[in-house]
Structure formats: structure tokens, C-alpha cells
Amino acid sequence: MAKKKQTDVKRWASFKSGDDLALAVIYSEHAEILYKYGLKFTANQKLIEDTIHDLFIDLIRSRKTLGETDNILYYLLKSFRRKLIRQVHGESRYGEDLAQEVEFGVHYSIEQEIISEEHRSHVSRELQQAIEQLSPRQKEAIYLKFTKGLDYQEISEILGMGVEASRNLIYRAIKSLKEILTDDPNLLLIFLLKRKISSSLKKVQLF
Amino acid sequence: MKEYRQYELEDLVLDKEFRTWVFSPEAVPNSPWTKLGESDPAKGKLIKKAARLVRALEPIEEQVPEQSLSDLWKRISKSRQQKASRAIHWAFKYAAVFILAFSLGIGGVYLLKRPQFTDTYTEITVPYGERSQVTLYDGTKVWMNSGTKLKFPIVFNQNQRKVFVEGEAFFDVAKNKKNPFIVHANQMEIKVLGTRFNVCAYPDEDQLYATLEEGKIEAKTAFAKNSIQLKPGEQLALNLQTKTITLDRVETELYTSWKENLLRFQEAPFSEVITKMERWYDVDIEIGQGVDVNRKYNMSIKTESLREMLRLISLTTPIAYEINEGKVLIHRP
């Protein structure tokens, strides 16, 4: 959104000009997001913490010469991802698995739905399998778009691909999942229920 | 309004507002999908499928302990200290405590006693679309409206308590007869001893307002030699263009209700309604040709969504609107 962008532009500029409060705000607003993003690539928390540490130290040391941005989240996600993947590769150089591929992996709420007995439908299971079969890049692109609100241009920069290609990546993923959703009798019931259930009961996973 | 009738499942899933609606329908009241689903069974089915897919794709986010994040911040400050001077480091450390408390939403910011911070000013900016409340060192409470910047010393000195505001803020000043509280807003300075009042001074507006709810305030402006005393229920307006000052009796509630998340308008021109909505909902609103911007509005709206607000306006006014990715276009129907 335009105003959010304006805030980001100003905050980034204050940080660059030496404002430590701006830096503290940037950290407090983004550290957890970066951490969670890191956990999608590795379970090694020490490595994630080291990477966030290095990222912020680098930002502080080069604050005067940093470029401008109107989306701090995107800027940080991009630099963090690059550093993290380099770190994971560096780590595996000394480990047993030399050619370890760094891949984005994520658990989806549909898995919980499958576990809870009452919604163990045929369609749910097929849908879950289809989601699992999405490529790591598709999963990551969807995560960046849906959960982090990035646009295709930003996603393409992070994943190192063209804008059109990143759009197609997501579009094709959804198209493939669409095929699975046949007319499941549970769906109608679920929709009717949903309209009656208030947000306080949201923890009951209906879909 | 967007043509949701022609949407395919993919388009729905890729629609940000649709995804918001799936997870919190109350955030999008009167959504087009509820109606569409009820009136057209085929579309209803499609909407259900899309909603199901959106939910299925919701990732389960791992929990990150708060402690790890604050330890990590300490580590960053420490590494940095090796290069920076000690004084900067302390400011850094303080900012950390302060901001982490702030971001955790503890309901207010309580500043600790740190004498070395007397006269060290710090600044909070509330983004558009949000509101916030802080408690200053002396116990003064400040409510900040969307897009407001407040600059204040971490610790007040013994002789005066001075803060700077840009935007809109309501002050409930802690009483201290020996130490006046001064609010600086653009071309105006307000001096108080202990009272409740609202200051509105957005940099993109020609008018500054000070509205007194309770107690006594003294306003000194750039346009008059003497300061002006306000009684409860009075409002001082400063026009930066004409350099004129006016003092009026007003219904103060109209000007302070925003801190209770209530948007109120009384005989307000459409242009003013639009400006407030832009800040309140963090959107850009464009007005098309032929829309009467001088038409007056009377309304009172509590925490409605942007969509609901626009719908209410369109009920009483001949306008049509479109919402698209944080942008609103209002035009003649």
C-alpha cells in the first residue's frame, strides 16, 4: 500500500542517516519474520541466528551506502535468503553431505485437518498430497505472495527468475490443485457451518 | 466494484482481499462473495472451493521464543559496540528495550528511570492505518492517530516537559505544577500544567487545531504576540495560509472520539471525510470528475471496514466506487 511504502521509505532513510531508533524498529518488526522464513530452509537455529546477526551488522556497517527501498520486508528477506543459503552451503562443505540442496519446506494447516478424525475425507487427503508435491520453488513463491504479501516483481528477484515466470509458477500451482477439488459433499456443510461460527471459534479447523 | 462474477477459481485464490475474507470474514463485512455465493449456487460452489484451497495453503508457522529474539538483538548491539562509541551503544541498548516493549503490544510504553537520558529525544511514528498509545516518563498518556510522529525526551528534565507532535495526538497530561508540559506543533506551542486535550497538526493540512476537553491550556502561536487561554470545550484553529486564529466552542467529543476507534463527522465536507479515511485505512483515494467534494456529511462510524464505510457513503450520496489493491476510485455512478 502506498502509505506503508511511504513509511518504509522514510524509516529506511532515517536508519541510513544514523537514527538508531529506526534501526531498532526495523529489527523488532522483522526479526521474527526472518527467523520463521529461515526455519523453512533449515532447522539449525544457531545458523539462522548467525545469519540474522550478520545481516544486521552488515546493514549497520554499510548504512550510509545502502540503496533505497520502499519495502523493507522485501529488502531484508532477499538479503537474508542469500546469506542463509550461502551459510548452509558453507556448513555442509565440512559435513558429510557435500552436495546438499537448500530447499524451502513448509507444513500446511491441511495436515492438521487430516489428523483430526472428523474431516478425514478422500478429497482432503488427495489435496494434501498434491500440495506436498508442489515444487519447493512453487511453495516458496506462494509463501512469499500469500503470507508475506510480496508482488511478482519482488518474488522474481528473490527467486532469481523472470517476473512472468514467477507469475506462471504460482498460477500453475493453483491450477494443479484446482483439479483435485471435485464436488466434495463435505464442502457444502462446511460452508454453511462457517457462516454461523464466530471468529472466536476459529481454532476449529473447518476447511 | 471489481467484476467478481467473471472470476475463475485461480483469480479468487490470487485475490488478496478474498484471502483476507477467508480467514477473517469480519474484516470484510458485506463482502461481494457472501452475496454472490447466496445468489448464484454455481459461483457459491466455486467460492467454497477457492476458500478451501486458500486455507489448505496456509502455512503452519513455527514459534520463535521471544527470548531468542531479544538475546539476538543484544548480540547485534554488542558486536556493533566494538566499533561504536560507548554513548551510542547505550542509546542503542535503550532503544532496544523500549522498542521491543512497544512491538510486543504491552498496551503502552513504560519508560524506565535512566537519568543519563535527560534531554535525549526519541521519536515514535505511527503508520497510516494504525493508532497507538504511549505512556511517557512522567506518566502522561498520549494517544496517537494514524500517520502521527511524536518526539519526546526519554526522561524529562526538572524545569519543563516538552514534546513535539506532527499529526494528531490526544494528551492526558500528568499533573505537575512546578513543571509545565509543552506541546510543540508546527507554528503553535501549547503550555499546560495537567489536563486533557487534542492536537491536530498534520503537515499536509493548512489548519492546526487544539481542542480542550478538561482543565486549562495556554496556546502561543506564531501569529499573535500574546498567548491565548482556552477553557474546556473550546477549540483554537490556526490557519497557516491566512495566518488567522479563531477560537470556537465545539463539541469536543467530535475531535477526540478517534482514540476510541470512532470516526465522527459533523457537517464535514466530503474532501475532509476522504482525507481522514485515507489515513484511517491507509489507502489512496482518488476522486473522479463530477463528484461533489463540498457536500456535507454527518456520521459516526465505529471500526467499520473501508468497504463498509464506502457502502454507507454510497447509500446517502450518488457515488460509485472501486477498490483495487489499496487504491480507491470514487466516481459518479
Short mmCIF file of C-alpha atoms in Angstrom, two decimals, chain A:
data_model
loop_
_atom_site.label_atom_id
_atom_site.label_comp_id
_atom_site.label_asym_id
_atom_site.label_seq_id
_atom_site.Cartn_x
_atom_site.Cartn_y
_atom_site.Cartn_z
CA MET A 1 0.00 0.00 0.00
CA ALA A 2 1.12 3.44 -0.83
CA LYS A 3 1.22 4.82 2.71
CA LYS A 4 3.06 1.77 4.02
CA LYS A 5 5.60 2.34 1.29
CA GLN A 6 6.00 5.97 2.31
CA THR A 7 6.58 4.88 5.90
CA ASP A 8 9.17 2.35 4.76
CA VAL A 9 10.96 4.91 2.58
CA LYS A 10 11.16 7.36 5.49
CA ARG A 11 12.15 4.75 8.05
CA TRP A 12 14.85 3.37 5.81
CA ALA A 13 16.15 6.88 5.15
CA SER A 14 16.28 7.65 8.90
CA PHE A 15 18.14 4.42 9.51
CA LYS A 16 20.63 5.30 6.79
CA SER A 17 21.17 8.75 8.23
CA GLY A 18 22.17 7.20 11.56
CA ASP A 19 18.89 7.00 13.50
CA ASP A 20 19.25 4.05 15.87
CA LEU A 21 15.63 4.08 16.88
CA ALA A 22 14.71 3.47 13.25
CA LEU A 23 17.10 0.53 13.29
CA ALA A 24 15.50 -0.84 16.46
CA VAL A 25 12.06 -0.53 14.88
CA ILE A 26 13.26 -2.31 11.75
CA TYR A 27 14.68 -5.13 13.86
CA SER A 28 11.62 -5.50 16.07
CA GLU A 29 9.27 -5.55 13.11
CA HIS A 30 11.22 -8.04 11.00
CA ALA A 31 13.44 -10.32 13.11
CA GLU A 32 10.70 -12.83 13.82
CA ILE A 33 9.57 -12.90 10.20
CA LEU A 34 13.14 -13.57 9.04
CA TYR A 35 13.57 -16.25 11.70
CA LYS A 36 10.43 -18.06 10.56
CA TYR A 37 11.46 -17.77 6.94
CA GLY A 38 14.85 -19.27 7.88
CA LEU A 39 13.16 -22.21 9.59
CA LYS A 40 11.64 -23.13 6.23
CA PHE A 41 15.16 -23.80 4.91
CA THR A 42 16.91 -25.28 7.92
CA ALA A 43 16.13 -26.46 11.44
CA ASN A 44 19.51 -25.17 12.58
CA GLN A 45 18.55 -22.25 14.80
CA LYS A 46 22.13 -21.26 15.52
CA LEU A 47 22.71 -20.85 11.81
CA ILE A 48 19.58 -18.74 11.41
CA GLU A 49 20.57 -16.52 14.34
CA ASP A 50 24.10 -16.11 12.97
CA THR A 51 22.66 -15.12 9.62
CA ILE A 52 20.29 -12.51 11.10
CA HIS A 53 23.18 -11.20 13.20
CA ASP A 54 25.46 -10.88 10.18
CA LEU A 55 22.70 -9.33 8.13
CA PHE A 56 22.11 -6.56 10.66
CA ILE A 57 25.81 -5.97 11.31
CA ASP A 58 26.34 -5.61 7.57
CA LEU A 59 23.40 -3.21 7.34
CA ILE A 60 24.79 -1.09 10.18
CA ARG A 61 28.32 -1.02 8.77
CA SER A 62 27.21 -0.08 5.28
CA ARG A 63 24.21 2.03 6.28
CA LYS A 64 25.46 5.16 4.51
CA THR A 65 25.98 3.45 1.19
CA LEU A 66 22.87 1.23 1.18
CA GLY A 67 20.38 1.66 -1.63
CA GLU A 68 16.88 2.97 -1.06
CA THR A 69 13.83 0.81 -0.61
CA ASP A 70 10.09 1.25 -0.28
CA ASN A 71 9.64 -2.28 1.04
CA ILE A 72 11.95 -3.04 3.95
CA LEU A 73 10.50 -6.52 4.41
CA TYR A 74 11.35 -7.46 0.83
CA TYR A 75 14.83 -5.97 1.11
CA LEU A 76 15.57 -7.96 4.27
CA LEU A 77 14.03 -11.22 3.04
CA LYS A 78 16.11 -11.04 -0.10
CA SER A 79 19.46 -10.35 1.63
CA PHE A 80 18.68 -12.82 4.40
CA ARG A 81 17.86 -15.63 1.98
CA ARG A 82 21.07 -15.08 0.01
CA LYS A 83 23.18 -15.11 3.17
CA LEU A 84 21.40 -18.09 4.70
CA ILE A 85 21.80 -20.27 1.63
CA ARG A 86 25.47 -19.36 1.45
CA GLN A 87 25.83 -20.27 5.13
CA VAL A 88 24.06 -23.61 4.74
CA HIS A 89 26.33 -24.45 1.81
CA GLY A 90 29.37 -23.39 3.83
CA GLU A 91 28.28 -25.61 6.69
CA SER A 92 27.72 -28.66 4.54
CA ARG A 93 31.16 -28.31 2.99
CA TYR A 94 32.55 -29.73 6.19
CA GLY A 95 29.70 -32.13 6.78
CA GLU A 96 29.09 -35.47 5.16
CA ASP A 97 26.55 -34.27 2.62
CA LEU A 98 28.56 -32.22 0.18
CA ALA A 99 26.01 -31.56 -2.48
CA GLN A 100 23.18 -30.69 -0.11
CA GLU A 101 20.49 -28.77 -1.87
CA VAL A 102 18.95 -25.97 0.16
CA GLU A 103 15.22 -26.28 -0.28
CA PHE A 104 12.22 -24.45 1.00
CA GLY A 105 9.95 -26.71 3.01
CA VAL A 106 6.75 -25.81 4.80
CA HIS A 107 3.98 -27.54 6.70
CA TYR A 108 0.43 -26.60 5.86
CA SER A 109 -2.62 -26.41 8.03
CA ILE A 110 -4.31 -29.05 5.89
CA GLU A 111 -2.05 -31.61 7.56
CA GLN A 112 -3.71 -30.88 10.87
CA GLU A 113 -7.07 -31.23 9.23
CA ILE A 114 -6.13 -34.72 8.04
CA ILE A 115 -5.06 -35.67 11.53
CA SER A 116 -8.32 -34.63 13.14
CA GLU A 117 -10.60 -37.59 12.51
CA GLU A 118 -13.84 -35.94 11.58
CA HIS A 119 -12.55 -34.29 8.46
CA ARG A 120 -10.59 -37.17 7.08
CA SER A 121 -12.16 -37.05 3.67
CA HIS A 122 -10.88 -38.54 0.50
CA VAL A 123 -10.55 -35.12 -1.09
CA SER A 124 -8.58 -33.70 1.83
CA ARG A 125 -6.03 -36.45 1.56
CA GLU A 126 -5.66 -36.00 -2.18
CA LEU A 127 -5.37 -32.26 -1.78
CA GLN A 128 -2.71 -32.63 0.85
CA GLN A 129 -0.72 -34.98 -1.37
CA ALA A 130 -0.99 -32.59 -4.27
CA ILE A 131 0.20 -29.68 -2.11
CA GLU A 132 3.13 -31.73 -0.92
CA GLN A 133 4.04 -32.48 -4.49
CA LEU A 134 4.37 -28.82 -5.40
CA SER A 135 7.98 -27.94 -6.11
CA PRO A 136 9.95 -26.14 -3.37
CA ARG A 137 10.01 -23.06 -5.62
CA GLN A 138 6.26 -23.14 -6.05
CA LYS A 139 5.81 -23.45 -2.30
CA GLU A 140 8.19 -20.61 -1.66
CA ALA A 141 6.60 -18.35 -4.29
CA ILE A 142 3.16 -18.99 -2.77
CA TYR A 143 4.53 -18.32 0.71
CA LEU A 144 6.09 -15.02 -0.36
CA LYS A 145 2.95 -13.91 -2.14
CA PHE A 146 0.23 -15.12 0.22
CA THR A 147 1.88 -14.91 3.60
CA LYS A 148 4.35 -12.08 3.06
CA GLY A 149 2.35 -10.05 0.54
CA LEU A 150 5.17 -9.55 -1.95
CA ASP A 151 4.42 -8.73 -5.58
CA TYR A 152 5.57 -10.75 -8.59
CA GLN A 153 8.45 -8.38 -9.30
CA GLU A 154 9.83 -8.87 -5.78
CA ILE A 155 9.26 -12.63 -5.82
CA SER A 156 11.07 -12.92 -9.12
CA GLU A 157 14.07 -11.03 -7.70
CA ILE A 158 14.23 -13.28 -4.65
CA LEU A 159 13.91 -16.50 -6.63
CA GLY A 160 16.19 -15.28 -9.40
CA MET A 161 13.71 -15.69 -12.24
CA GLY A 162 11.65 -13.56 -14.60
CA VAL A 163 8.51 -11.76 -13.48
CA GLU A 164 6.32 -13.68 -15.93
CA ALA A 165 7.92 -16.95 -14.88
CA SER A 166 7.17 -16.31 -11.21
CA ARG A 167 3.58 -15.44 -12.07
CA ASN A 168 3.24 -18.67 -14.05
CA LEU A 169 4.85 -20.65 -11.27
CA ILE A 170 2.12 -19.67 -8.83
CA TYR A 171 -0.69 -19.81 -11.36
CA ARG A 172 0.21 -23.32 -12.44
CA ALA A 173 0.45 -24.50 -8.83
CA ILE A 174 -3.09 -23.32 -8.13
CA LYS A 175 -4.39 -24.76 -11.37
CA SER A 176 -2.98 -28.17 -10.49
CA LEU A 177 -4.62 -28.08 -7.05
CA LYS A 178 -7.93 -26.96 -8.54
CA GLU A 179 -8.23 -30.28 -10.37
CA ILE A 180 -8.31 -32.14 -7.05
CA LEU A 181 -11.26 -30.23 -5.67
CA THR A 182 -14.14 -32.21 -7.06
CA ASP A 183 -17.57 -31.78 -5.57
CA ASP A 184 -16.86 -32.94 -2.07
CA PRO A 185 -20.13 -33.29 -0.10
CA ASN A 186 -18.31 -32.03 2.98
CA LEU A 187 -17.79 -28.67 1.33
CA LEU A 188 -21.39 -27.56 1.42
CA LEU A 189 -21.76 -28.48 5.06
CA ILE A 190 -18.56 -26.69 5.91
CA PHE A 191 -19.66 -23.52 4.20
CA LEU A 192 -22.99 -23.47 5.95
CA LEU A 193 -21.30 -24.04 9.28
CA LYS A 194 -18.75 -21.36 8.67
CA ARG A 195 -21.36 -18.65 8.33
CA LYS A 196 -22.66 -19.41 11.79
CA ILE A 197 -19.39 -19.75 13.56
CA SER A 198 -17.89 -16.67 15.06
CA SER A 199 -14.24 -15.78 14.89
CA SER A 200 -13.71 -16.88 18.47
CA LEU A 201 -14.16 -20.45 17.35
CA LYS A 202 -11.64 -20.09 14.59
CA LYS A 203 -9.31 -22.67 16.04
CA VAL A 204 -11.74 -25.34 14.89
CA GLN A 205 -10.22 -26.11 11.53
CA LEU A 206 -13.08 -26.45 9.15
CA PHE A 207 -11.50 -26.22 5.78
#
